[in-house]
Coordinates of C-alpha atoms in Angstrom, one line a residue:
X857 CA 76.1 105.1 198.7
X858 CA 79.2 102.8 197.7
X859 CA 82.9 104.7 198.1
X860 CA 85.0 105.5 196.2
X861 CA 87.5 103.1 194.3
X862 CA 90.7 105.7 195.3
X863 CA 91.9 107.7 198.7
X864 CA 93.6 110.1 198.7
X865 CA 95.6 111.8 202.1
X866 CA 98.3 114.1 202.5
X867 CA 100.8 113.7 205.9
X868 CA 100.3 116.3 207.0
X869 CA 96.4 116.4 206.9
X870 CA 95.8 112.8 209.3
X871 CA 95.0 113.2 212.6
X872 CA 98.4 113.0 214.9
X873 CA 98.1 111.3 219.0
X874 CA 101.1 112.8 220.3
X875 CA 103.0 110.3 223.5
X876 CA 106.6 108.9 223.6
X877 CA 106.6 109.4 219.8
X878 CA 104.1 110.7 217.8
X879 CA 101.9 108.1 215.7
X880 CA 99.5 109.2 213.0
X881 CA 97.3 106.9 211.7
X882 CA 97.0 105.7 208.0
X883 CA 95.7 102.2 207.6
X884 CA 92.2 103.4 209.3
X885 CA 91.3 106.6 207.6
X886 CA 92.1 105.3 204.2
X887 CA 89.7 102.0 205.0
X888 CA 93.3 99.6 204.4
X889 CA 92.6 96.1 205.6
X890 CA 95.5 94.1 203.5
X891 CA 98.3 95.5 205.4
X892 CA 99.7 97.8 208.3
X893 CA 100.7 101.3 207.2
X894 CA 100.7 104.7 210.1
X895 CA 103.2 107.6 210.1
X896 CA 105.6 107.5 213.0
X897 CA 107.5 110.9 214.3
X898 CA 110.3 110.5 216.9
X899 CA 109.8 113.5 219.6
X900 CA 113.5 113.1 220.1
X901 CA 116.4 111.8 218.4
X902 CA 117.5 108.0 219.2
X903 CA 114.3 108.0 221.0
X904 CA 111.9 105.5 220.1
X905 CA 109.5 106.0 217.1
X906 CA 108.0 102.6 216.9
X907 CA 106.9 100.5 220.0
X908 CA 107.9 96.8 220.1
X909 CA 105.7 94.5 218.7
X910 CA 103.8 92.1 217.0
X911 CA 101.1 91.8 214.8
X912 CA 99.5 88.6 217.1
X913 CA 98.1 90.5 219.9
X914 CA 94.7 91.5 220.8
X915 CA 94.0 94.4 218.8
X916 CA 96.3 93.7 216.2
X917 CA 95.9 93.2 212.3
X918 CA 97.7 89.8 212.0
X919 CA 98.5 91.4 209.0
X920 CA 102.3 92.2 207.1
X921 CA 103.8 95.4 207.8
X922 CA 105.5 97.9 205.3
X923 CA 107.6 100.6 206.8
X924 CA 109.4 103.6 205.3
X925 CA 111.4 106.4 206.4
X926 CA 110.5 109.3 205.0
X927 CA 113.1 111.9 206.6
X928 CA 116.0 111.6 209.2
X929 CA 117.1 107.9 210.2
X930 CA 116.0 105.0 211.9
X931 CA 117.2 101.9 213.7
X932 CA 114.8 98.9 213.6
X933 CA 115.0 95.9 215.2
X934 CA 113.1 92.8 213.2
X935 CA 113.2 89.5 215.1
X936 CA 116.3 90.3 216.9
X937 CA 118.4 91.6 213.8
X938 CA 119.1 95.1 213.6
X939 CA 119.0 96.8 210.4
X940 CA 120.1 100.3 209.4
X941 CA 117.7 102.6 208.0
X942 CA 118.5 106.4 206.8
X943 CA 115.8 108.3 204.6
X944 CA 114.3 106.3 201.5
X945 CA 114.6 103.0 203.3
X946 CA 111.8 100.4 203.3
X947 CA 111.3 97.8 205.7
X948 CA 108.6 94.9 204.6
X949 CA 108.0 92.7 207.8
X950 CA 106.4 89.8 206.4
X951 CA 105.7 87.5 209.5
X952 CA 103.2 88.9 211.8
X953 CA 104.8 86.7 214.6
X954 CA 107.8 89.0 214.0
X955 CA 108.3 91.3 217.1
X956 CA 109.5 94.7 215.4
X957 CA 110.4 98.0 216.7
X958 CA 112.9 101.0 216.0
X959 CA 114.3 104.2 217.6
X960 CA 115.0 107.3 215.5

């Protein structure tokens, strides 16, 4: 049986692994391969909501990575430059080798 040409998912529906911060999984249960997307939920403000890192590891997608913050505000830090980023921001991090992270 082939699938579908569409997915569809709400937030609030996707499986959530709860730890430092709370990630919930997009890429995977959708079946996307051209690009990183999860959902990331701080479990306390200015706490982290996105672990350091790159896309080079084992493990990892080697891919480009669109973020977005839905609600509240984040800090990210994008091969050492810090950028400021309150609800409706997007952050594209084109370079895999890229080390990335941000607090809430």
């Amino acid at each position: 049986m082939s699938r579908p040409p569409f997915e569809v998912a709400h937030l609030d529906e996707l499986e959530r692994f709860e730890g430092e911060f709370t990630t919930v999984p997009v890429r995977i249960p959708l079946g996307i391969s051209a690009f990183g997307v999860n959902a990331y939920e701080s479990t306390a403000a200015g706490g982290p909501v996105i672990e350091e890192h790159d896309e080079l590891g084992a493990g990892a997608g080697h891919h480009e990575e669109l973020y977005l913050v839905l609600r509240g505000h984040a800090r990210f830090t994008v091969a050492g430059e810090e950028l400021d980023a309150p609800a409706g921001t997007f952050v594209f991090v084109r370079d895999p080798a890229a080390r990335r992270g941000a607090d809430a």
